[in-house]
XYZ file of C-alpha atoms in Angstrom:
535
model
C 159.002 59.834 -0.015
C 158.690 60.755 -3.841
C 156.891 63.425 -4.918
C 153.817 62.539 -6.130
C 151.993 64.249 -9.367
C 147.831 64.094 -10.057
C 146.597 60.672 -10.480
C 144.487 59.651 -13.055
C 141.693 58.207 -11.889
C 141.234 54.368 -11.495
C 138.838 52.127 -13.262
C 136.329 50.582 -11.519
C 137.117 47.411 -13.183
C 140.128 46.167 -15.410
C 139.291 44.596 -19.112
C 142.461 43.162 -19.345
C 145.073 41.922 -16.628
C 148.458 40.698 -17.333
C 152.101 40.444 -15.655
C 153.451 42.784 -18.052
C 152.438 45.300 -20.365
C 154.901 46.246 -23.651
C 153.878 49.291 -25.451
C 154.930 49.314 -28.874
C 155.521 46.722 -31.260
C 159.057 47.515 -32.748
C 162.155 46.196 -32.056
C 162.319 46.897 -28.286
C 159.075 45.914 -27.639
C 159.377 42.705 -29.739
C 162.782 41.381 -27.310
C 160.904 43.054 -24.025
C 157.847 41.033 -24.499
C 159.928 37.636 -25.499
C 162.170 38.134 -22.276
C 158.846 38.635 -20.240
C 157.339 35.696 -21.679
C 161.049 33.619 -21.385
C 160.703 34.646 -17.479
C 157.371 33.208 -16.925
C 155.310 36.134 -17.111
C 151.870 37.128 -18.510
C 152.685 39.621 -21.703
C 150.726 41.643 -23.540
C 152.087 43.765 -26.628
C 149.787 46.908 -27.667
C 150.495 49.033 -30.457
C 148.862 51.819 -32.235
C 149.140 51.183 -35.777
C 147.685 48.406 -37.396
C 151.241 47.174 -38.999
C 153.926 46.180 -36.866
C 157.696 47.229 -36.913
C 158.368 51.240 -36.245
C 161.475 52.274 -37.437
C 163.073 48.493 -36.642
C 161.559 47.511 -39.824
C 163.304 50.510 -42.212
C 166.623 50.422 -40.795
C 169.361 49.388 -41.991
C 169.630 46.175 -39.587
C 173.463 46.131 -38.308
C 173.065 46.334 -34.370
C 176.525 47.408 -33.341
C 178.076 44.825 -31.151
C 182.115 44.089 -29.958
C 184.249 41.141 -28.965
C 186.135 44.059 -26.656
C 183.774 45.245 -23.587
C 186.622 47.164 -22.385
C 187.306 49.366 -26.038
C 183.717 49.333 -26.611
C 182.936 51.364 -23.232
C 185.513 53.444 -24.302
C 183.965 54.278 -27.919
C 180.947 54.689 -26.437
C 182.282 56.730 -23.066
C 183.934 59.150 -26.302
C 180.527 59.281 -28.075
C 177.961 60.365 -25.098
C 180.058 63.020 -24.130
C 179.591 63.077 -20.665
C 176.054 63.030 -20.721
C 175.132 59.721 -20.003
C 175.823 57.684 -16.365
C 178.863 55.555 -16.588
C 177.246 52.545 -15.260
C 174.721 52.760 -18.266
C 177.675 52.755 -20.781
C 179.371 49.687 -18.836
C 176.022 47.839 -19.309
C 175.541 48.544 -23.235
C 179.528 47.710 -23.550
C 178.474 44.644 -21.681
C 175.349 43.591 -23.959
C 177.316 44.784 -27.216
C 179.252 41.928 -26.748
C 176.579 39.435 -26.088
C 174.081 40.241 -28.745
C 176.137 38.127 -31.286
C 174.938 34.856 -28.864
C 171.310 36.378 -28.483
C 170.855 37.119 -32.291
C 171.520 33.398 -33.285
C 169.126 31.974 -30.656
C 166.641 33.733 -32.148
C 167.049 33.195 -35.750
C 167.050 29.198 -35.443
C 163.535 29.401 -35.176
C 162.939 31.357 -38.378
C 166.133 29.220 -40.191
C 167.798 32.880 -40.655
C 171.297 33.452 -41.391
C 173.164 35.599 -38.916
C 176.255 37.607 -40.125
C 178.836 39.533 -37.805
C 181.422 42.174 -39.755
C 183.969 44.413 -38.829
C 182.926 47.767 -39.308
C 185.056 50.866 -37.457
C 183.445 53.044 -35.119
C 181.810 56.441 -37.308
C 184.487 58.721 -35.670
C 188.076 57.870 -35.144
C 187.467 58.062 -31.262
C 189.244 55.571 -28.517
C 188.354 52.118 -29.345
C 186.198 52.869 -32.580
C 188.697 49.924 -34.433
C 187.201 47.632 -32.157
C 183.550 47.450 -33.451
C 181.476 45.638 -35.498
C 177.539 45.056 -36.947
C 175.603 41.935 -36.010
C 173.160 41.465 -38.843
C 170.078 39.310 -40.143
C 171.354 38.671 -43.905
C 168.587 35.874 -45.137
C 165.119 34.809 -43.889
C 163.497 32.316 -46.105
C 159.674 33.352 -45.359
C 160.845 36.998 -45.916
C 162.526 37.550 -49.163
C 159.253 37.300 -51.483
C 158.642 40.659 -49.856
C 155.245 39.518 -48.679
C 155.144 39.542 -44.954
C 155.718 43.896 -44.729
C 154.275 45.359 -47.500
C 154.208 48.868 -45.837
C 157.708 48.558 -45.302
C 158.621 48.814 -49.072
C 161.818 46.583 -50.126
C 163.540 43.613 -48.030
C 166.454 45.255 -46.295
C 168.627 43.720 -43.650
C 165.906 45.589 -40.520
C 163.231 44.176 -42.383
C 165.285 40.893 -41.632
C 166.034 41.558 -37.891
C 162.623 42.563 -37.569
C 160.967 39.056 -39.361
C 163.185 37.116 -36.405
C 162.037 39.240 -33.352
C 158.178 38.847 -34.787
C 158.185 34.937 -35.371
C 159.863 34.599 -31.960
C 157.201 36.842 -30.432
C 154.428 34.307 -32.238
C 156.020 31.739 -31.289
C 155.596 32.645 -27.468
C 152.552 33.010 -25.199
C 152.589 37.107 -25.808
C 149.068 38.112 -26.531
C 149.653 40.769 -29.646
C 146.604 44.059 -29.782
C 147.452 45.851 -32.850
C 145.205 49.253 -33.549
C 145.554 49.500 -29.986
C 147.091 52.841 -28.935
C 147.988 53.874 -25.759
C 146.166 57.160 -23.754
C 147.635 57.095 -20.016
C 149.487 54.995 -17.290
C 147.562 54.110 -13.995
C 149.218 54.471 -10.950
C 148.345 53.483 -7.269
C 148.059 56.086 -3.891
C 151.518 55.453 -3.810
C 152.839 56.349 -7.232
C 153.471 53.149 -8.735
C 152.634 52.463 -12.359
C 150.206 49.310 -12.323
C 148.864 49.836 -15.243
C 148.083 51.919 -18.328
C 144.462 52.925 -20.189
C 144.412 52.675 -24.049
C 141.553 52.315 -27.195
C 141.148 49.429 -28.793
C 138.974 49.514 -31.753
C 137.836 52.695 -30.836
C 136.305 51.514 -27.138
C 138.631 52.619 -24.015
C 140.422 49.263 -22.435
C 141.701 49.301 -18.844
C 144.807 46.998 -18.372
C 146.324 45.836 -15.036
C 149.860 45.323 -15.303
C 151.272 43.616 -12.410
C 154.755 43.397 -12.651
C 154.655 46.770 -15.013
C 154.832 48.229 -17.590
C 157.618 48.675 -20.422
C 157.212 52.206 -22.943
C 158.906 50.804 -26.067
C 156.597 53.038 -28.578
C 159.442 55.332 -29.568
C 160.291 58.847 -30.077
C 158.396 62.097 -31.216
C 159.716 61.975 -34.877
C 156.258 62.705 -36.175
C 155.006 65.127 -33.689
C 155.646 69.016 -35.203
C 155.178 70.828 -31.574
C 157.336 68.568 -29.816
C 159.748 69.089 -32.673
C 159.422 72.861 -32.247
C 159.877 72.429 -28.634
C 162.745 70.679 -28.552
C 164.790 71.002 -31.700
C 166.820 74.356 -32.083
C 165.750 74.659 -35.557
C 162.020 73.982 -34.783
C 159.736 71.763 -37.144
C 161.789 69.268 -39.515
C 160.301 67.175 -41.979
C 159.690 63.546 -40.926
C 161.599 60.575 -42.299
C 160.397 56.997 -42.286
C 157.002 56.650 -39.625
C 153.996 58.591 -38.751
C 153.453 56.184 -35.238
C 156.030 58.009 -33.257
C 154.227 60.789 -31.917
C 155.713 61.316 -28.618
C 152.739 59.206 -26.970
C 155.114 57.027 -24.031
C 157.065 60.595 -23.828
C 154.266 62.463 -22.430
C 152.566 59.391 -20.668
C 155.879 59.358 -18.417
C 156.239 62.905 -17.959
C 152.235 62.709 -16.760
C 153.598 60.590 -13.318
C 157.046 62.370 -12.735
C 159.409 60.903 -15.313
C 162.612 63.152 -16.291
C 163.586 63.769 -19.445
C 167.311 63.809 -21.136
C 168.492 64.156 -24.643
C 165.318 65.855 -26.155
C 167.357 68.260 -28.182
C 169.624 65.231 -29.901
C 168.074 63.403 -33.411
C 169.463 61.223 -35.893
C 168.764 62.040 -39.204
C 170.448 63.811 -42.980
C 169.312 66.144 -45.139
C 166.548 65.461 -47.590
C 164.189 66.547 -50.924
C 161.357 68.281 -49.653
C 158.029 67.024 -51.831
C 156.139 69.374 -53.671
C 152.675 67.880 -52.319
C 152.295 69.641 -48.781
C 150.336 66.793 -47.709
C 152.516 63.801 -48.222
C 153.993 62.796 -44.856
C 157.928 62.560 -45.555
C 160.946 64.393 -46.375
C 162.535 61.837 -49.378
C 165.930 60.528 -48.837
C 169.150 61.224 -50.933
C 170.762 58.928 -52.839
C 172.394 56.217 -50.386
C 176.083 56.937 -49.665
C 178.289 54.622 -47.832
C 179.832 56.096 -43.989
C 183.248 56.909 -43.992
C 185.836 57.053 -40.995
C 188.380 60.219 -40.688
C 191.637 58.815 -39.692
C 192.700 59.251 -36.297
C 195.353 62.151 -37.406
C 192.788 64.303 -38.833
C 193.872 63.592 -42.516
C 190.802 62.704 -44.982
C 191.365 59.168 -45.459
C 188.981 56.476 -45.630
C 188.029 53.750 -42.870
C 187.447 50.353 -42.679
C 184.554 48.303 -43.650
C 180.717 50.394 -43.465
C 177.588 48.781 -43.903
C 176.455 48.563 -47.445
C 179.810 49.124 -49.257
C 182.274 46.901 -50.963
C 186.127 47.126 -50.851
C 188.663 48.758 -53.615
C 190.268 46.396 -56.038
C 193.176 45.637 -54.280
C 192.279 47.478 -50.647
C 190.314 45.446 -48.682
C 190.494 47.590 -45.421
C 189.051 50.277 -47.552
C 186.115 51.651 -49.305
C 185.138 53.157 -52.369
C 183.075 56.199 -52.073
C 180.497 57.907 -54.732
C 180.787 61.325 -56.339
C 177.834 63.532 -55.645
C 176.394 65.365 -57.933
C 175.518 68.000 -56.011
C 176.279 70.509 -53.611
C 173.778 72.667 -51.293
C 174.024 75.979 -51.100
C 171.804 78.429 -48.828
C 169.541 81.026 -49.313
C 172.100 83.373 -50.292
C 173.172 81.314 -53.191
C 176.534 80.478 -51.156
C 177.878 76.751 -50.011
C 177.780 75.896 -46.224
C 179.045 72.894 -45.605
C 180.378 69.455 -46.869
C 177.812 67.488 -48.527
C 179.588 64.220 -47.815
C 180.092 63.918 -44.406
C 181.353 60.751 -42.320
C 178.173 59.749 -41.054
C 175.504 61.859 -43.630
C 172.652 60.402 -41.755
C 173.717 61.383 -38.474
C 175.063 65.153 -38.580
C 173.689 65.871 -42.019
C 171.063 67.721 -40.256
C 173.439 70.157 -37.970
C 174.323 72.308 -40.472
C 171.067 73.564 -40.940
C 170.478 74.823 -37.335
C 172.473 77.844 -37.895
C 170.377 80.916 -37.070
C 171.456 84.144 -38.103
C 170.491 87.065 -36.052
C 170.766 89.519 -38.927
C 168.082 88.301 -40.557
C 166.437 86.430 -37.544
C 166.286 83.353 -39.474
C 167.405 79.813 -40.424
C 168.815 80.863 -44.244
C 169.074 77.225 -44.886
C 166.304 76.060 -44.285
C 165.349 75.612 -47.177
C 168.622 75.159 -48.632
C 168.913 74.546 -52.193
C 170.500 71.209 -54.143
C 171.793 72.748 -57.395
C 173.359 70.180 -59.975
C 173.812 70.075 -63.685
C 172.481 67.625 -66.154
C 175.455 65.513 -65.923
C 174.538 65.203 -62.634
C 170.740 64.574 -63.493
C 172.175 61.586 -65.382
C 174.658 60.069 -62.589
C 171.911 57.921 -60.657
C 168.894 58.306 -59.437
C 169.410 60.983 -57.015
C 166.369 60.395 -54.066
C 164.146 57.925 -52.874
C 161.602 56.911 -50.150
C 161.764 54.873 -47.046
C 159.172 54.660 -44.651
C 157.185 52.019 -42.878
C 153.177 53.232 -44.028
C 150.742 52.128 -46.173
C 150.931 55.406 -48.868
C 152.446 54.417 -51.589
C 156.593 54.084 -51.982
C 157.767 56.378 -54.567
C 159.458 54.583 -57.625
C 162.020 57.198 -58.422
C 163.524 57.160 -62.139
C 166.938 56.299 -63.226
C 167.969 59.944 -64.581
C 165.548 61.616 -62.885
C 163.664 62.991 -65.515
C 160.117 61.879 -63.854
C 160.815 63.772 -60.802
C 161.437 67.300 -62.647
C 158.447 66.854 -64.516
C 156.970 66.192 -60.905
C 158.357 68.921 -59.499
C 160.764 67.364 -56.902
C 163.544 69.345 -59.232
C 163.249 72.406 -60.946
C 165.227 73.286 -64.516
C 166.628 76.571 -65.942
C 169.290 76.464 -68.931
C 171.587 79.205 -66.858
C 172.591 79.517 -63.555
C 170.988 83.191 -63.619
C 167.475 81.809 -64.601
C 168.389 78.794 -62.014
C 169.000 81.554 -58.984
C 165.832 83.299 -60.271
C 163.787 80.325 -59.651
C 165.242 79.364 -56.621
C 164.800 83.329 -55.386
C 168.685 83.888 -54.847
C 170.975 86.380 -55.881
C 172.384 85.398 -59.286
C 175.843 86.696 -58.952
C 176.594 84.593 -55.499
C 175.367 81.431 -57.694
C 177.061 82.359 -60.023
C 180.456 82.516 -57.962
C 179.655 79.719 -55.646
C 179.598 77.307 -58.957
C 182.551 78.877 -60.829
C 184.221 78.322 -57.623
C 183.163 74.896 -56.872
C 184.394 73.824 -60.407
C 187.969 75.445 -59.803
C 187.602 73.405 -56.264
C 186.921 70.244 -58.357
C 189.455 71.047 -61.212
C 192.144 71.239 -58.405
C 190.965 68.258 -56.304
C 190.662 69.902 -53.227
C 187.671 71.916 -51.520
C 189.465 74.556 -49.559
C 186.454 75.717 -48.121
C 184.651 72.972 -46.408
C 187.044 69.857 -47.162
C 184.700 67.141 -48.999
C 186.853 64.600 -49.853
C 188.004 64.909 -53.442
C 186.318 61.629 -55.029
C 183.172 62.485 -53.863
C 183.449 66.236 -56.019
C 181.653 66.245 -59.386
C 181.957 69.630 -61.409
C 178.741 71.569 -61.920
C 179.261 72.978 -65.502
C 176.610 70.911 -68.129
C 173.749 72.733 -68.849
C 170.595 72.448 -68.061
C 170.914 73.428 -64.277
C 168.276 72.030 -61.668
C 167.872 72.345 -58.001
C 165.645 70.767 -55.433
C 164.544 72.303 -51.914
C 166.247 70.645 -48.671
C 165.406 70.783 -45.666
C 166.695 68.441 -42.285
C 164.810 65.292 -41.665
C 164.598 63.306 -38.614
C 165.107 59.345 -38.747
C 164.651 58.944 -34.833
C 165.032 61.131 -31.943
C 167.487 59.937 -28.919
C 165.122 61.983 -25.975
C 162.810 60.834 -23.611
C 162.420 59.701 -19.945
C 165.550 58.977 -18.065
C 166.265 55.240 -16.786
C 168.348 53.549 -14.784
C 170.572 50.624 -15.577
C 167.908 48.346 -14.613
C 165.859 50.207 -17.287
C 163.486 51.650 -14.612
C 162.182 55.367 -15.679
C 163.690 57.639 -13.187
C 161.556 60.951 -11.807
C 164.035 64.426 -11.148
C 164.872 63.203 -8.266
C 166.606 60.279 -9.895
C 164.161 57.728 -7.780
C 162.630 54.760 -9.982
C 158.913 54.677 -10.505
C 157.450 51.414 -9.591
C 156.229 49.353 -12.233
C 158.138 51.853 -14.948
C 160.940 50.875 -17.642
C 161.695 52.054 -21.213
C 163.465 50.601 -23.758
C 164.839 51.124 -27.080
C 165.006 55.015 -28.707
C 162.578 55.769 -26.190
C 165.194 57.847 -23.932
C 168.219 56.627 -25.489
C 171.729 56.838 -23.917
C 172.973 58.931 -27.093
C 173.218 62.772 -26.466
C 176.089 63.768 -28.143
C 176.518 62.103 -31.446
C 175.335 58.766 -32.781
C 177.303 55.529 -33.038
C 175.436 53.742 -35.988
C 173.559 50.397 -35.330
C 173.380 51.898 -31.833
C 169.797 52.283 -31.526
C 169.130 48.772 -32.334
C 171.923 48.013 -29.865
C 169.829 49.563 -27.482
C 166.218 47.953 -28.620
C 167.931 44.660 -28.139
C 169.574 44.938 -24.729
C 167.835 47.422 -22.802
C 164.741 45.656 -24.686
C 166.270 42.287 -22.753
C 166.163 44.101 -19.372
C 162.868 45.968 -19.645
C 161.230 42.590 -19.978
C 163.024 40.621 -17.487
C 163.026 43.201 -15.154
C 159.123 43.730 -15.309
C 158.472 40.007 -15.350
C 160.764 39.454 -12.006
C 158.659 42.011 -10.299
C 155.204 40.949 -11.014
C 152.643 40.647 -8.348
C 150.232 37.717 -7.516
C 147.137 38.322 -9.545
């Protein structure tokens, strides 16, 4: 028999009942409540803000998908580590290469365009040649920029996302927005059969009969959890304020296990100067590149949001930054440019130094010249919320008189500002430009068209610190997508989907999230809606 943990209390009466209950109204909750419905069953789909789309709706769009199940398991075999079941990878090799069929079902109904490209693997690991992105390039209704204005501008998961909500409207799936969740109900025996949440401000009681599927994401907005969980502690939040841990905890609260908690997705960012606004703001967007498989910095094949060399189609051109970080002792720490800068950008920073019993970089410092300042707009915003997007200027200028970027005329006032010791700026930059000059960083090997000198004055820097895009932890599930307790039993009536206990614990395979959303969003809802219980 399964252990059992305290039960909360029943209701004496139920306001709502349905077959299934879908928490969450992103990506995985939009395909776990259209398979539900598809099966036959009942569906409701709750979520807590009053705008739809979580982190779906910001992303970049390309689900990661294969015509090769067999070199697909063994990318994604390479990427978890050893820290995932097999039988879990064999079933996300398995939908990778079916999503392609799924995708284009879908978008007939909202006359969207479906694209599949080639696009290598992030890390030259066993079958990494073999993948590709399946993406949403056009929606008619959609590219006014109308239907998500929270969402800022049109992007390719603003796309994806307009195709999973018309297909959700389209179906018999009762939608309760402003509707978040407070705690599952379960029965003498342990099994989930249904969940308590506020609607309007007024507590609602819903049966769930065939069960209930957690789909509300990660804790990227919750600080304690963060500090909990994270090495570092508190990071600065990237894109949405609704991921707050909520189906995290609700799971834990009736035996779920957890996995993955310490493992996030995310780059390094500007830090605003307002200590109230919500987000870390994004760097300048820099195409992914692929180390070849000997080690040797060359460039891979075909990334999202990148177009080919003259003359080198199987290749990429990347940008020169015009920065590079250093930490709080005025000294470089790592490459700037990595492969996948939204992925491991943040690892860097998780250093802790026992010497000083600290993280010296974080804050870590951006330091550029005014060449530099004049390259391209160097930040921006992305985030699905009301607040305002920031418009961020061409050279930059508005954002040093906002305070985003400091100026000095010297690198000595510059390392005075920035409370470092002048002399280690000082060398760190002279010997950054010999780096540059030579076309080869010795020290930390950024690849040599990405280097920019640092020599025009006047100097600037901004304050960095990690952010978090979406955290990979949460309650462990089966292959049938049924939340698993320590024990590694199922709990009745229980399934997750999407980033909500995602397979990835080691390092990221981009578009692999959405991956996820879409087929373990597939089995949530057909697995919930099979087991469903006369009313």
């Amino acid at each position: 028999m399964r252990p059992q943990t305290p039960r909360q209390p029943l209701p004496t009466s139920w306001d709502i009942e349905t077959d299934v209950l879908v928490v969450g109204f992103g990506a995985a909750g939009a395909v776990a409540a259209i398979e539900a419905s598809d099966c036959g069953a009942r569906t409701l789909l709750i979520e807590k803000m009053d705008f739809p789309g979580g982190l779906s709706v910001v992303s970049a769009g390309g689900i990661r998908v294969s015509g090769d199940r067999a070199a697909a398991l063994s990318y994604l075999e390479a990427t978890c580590g050893g820290r995932t079941p097999q039988v879990l990878l064999e079933a996300l090799a398995d939908g990778m290469v079916e999503v392609e069929g799924y995708m284009r079902d879908l978008a007939r109904l909202s006359d969207a365009k479906v694209r599949v490209t080639s696009a290598l693997g992030n890390y030259p690991l066993p079958g990494y040649e073999a993948l590709g992105y399946c993406e949403v390039e056009s929606v008619p209704a959609l590219e006014d920029g109308t239907c998500f204005p929270q969402a800022g501008p049109v992007k390719n998961g603003t796309r994806l996302f307009k195709v999973l909500a018309d297909n959700v409207a389209a179906r018999a799936v009762k939608v309760l927005m402003s509707t978040p969740a407070r705690r599952l109900l379960t029965d003498a025996d342990g099994s989930v059969i249904g969940l308590l949440a506020e609607h309007d401000g007024r507590p609602l009681a819903i049966r769930a009969h065939g069960g209930v599927v957690l789909a509300c994401g990660g804790f990227e907005a919750d600080a304690e959890m963060q500090r909990q969980y994270f090495q570092k502690g508190a990071v600065l939040t990237g894109s949405f304020r609704g991921n707050t841990g909520d189906g995290i905890r609700m799971a834990q609260a009736v035996g779920a296990d957890l996995w993955h908690m310490w493992h996030y997705h995310g780059p390094y960012g500007l830090v605003h100067p307002d200590p109230d606004y919500p987000f870390g703001l994004y760097l300048k967007a820099v195409p992914m590149w692929t180390p070849a498989p000997s080690g040797t910095q060359t460039l891979g094949a075909a990334t999202l949001g990148t177009d080919p060399a003259p003359g080198r189609a199987s290749e990429k051109v990347l940008p020169r930054l015009a920065w590079i970080l250093v930490d709080q002792a005025g000294r470089r720490f790592m490459d700037e440019y990595p492969p996948y800068p939204g992925d491991t950008g943040v690892r860097p920073f998780d250093a802790f130094d026992p010497k000083c019993q600290g993280f010296p970089r974080d804050p870590a410092f951006l330091v550029f010249d005014d060449a530099g300042r004049r390259m391209y707009p160097l930040g921006r915003s992305v985030h699905n919320d009301p607040q305002p997007n920031l418009g961020w200027s061409a050279d930059n200028a508005r954002e040093v008189e906002a305070g985003i970027f400091h100026r000095a005329d010297t690198l000595e006032e510059l390392a005075a500002l920035m409370d470092v010791p002048g002399p280690e700026l000082r060398a760190t930059v002279d010997a950054w430009n010999a780096a540059v000059a030579a076309g080869r960083d010795a020290a930390f090997g950024r690849l040599p068209e990405t280097m920019a000198p640092i020599s025009e004055p006047p100097f600037y820097f901004g304050r960095v610190r990690p952010v978090v895009i979406n955290t990979q932890g949460g309650p462990r599930h089966d292959v049938r997508q049924r939340v698993l307790d320590p024990f590694g039993a199922p709990i009745p009536g229980l399934y997750a989907a999407g980033e909500l206990g995602s397979l990835f614990g080691h390092i990221y395979m981009s578009g692999g999230n959405l991956a996820e959303c879409v087929i373990g969003g597939r089995t949530a809802g057909r697995q919930a809606a099979e087991a469903r219980l006369p009313a």
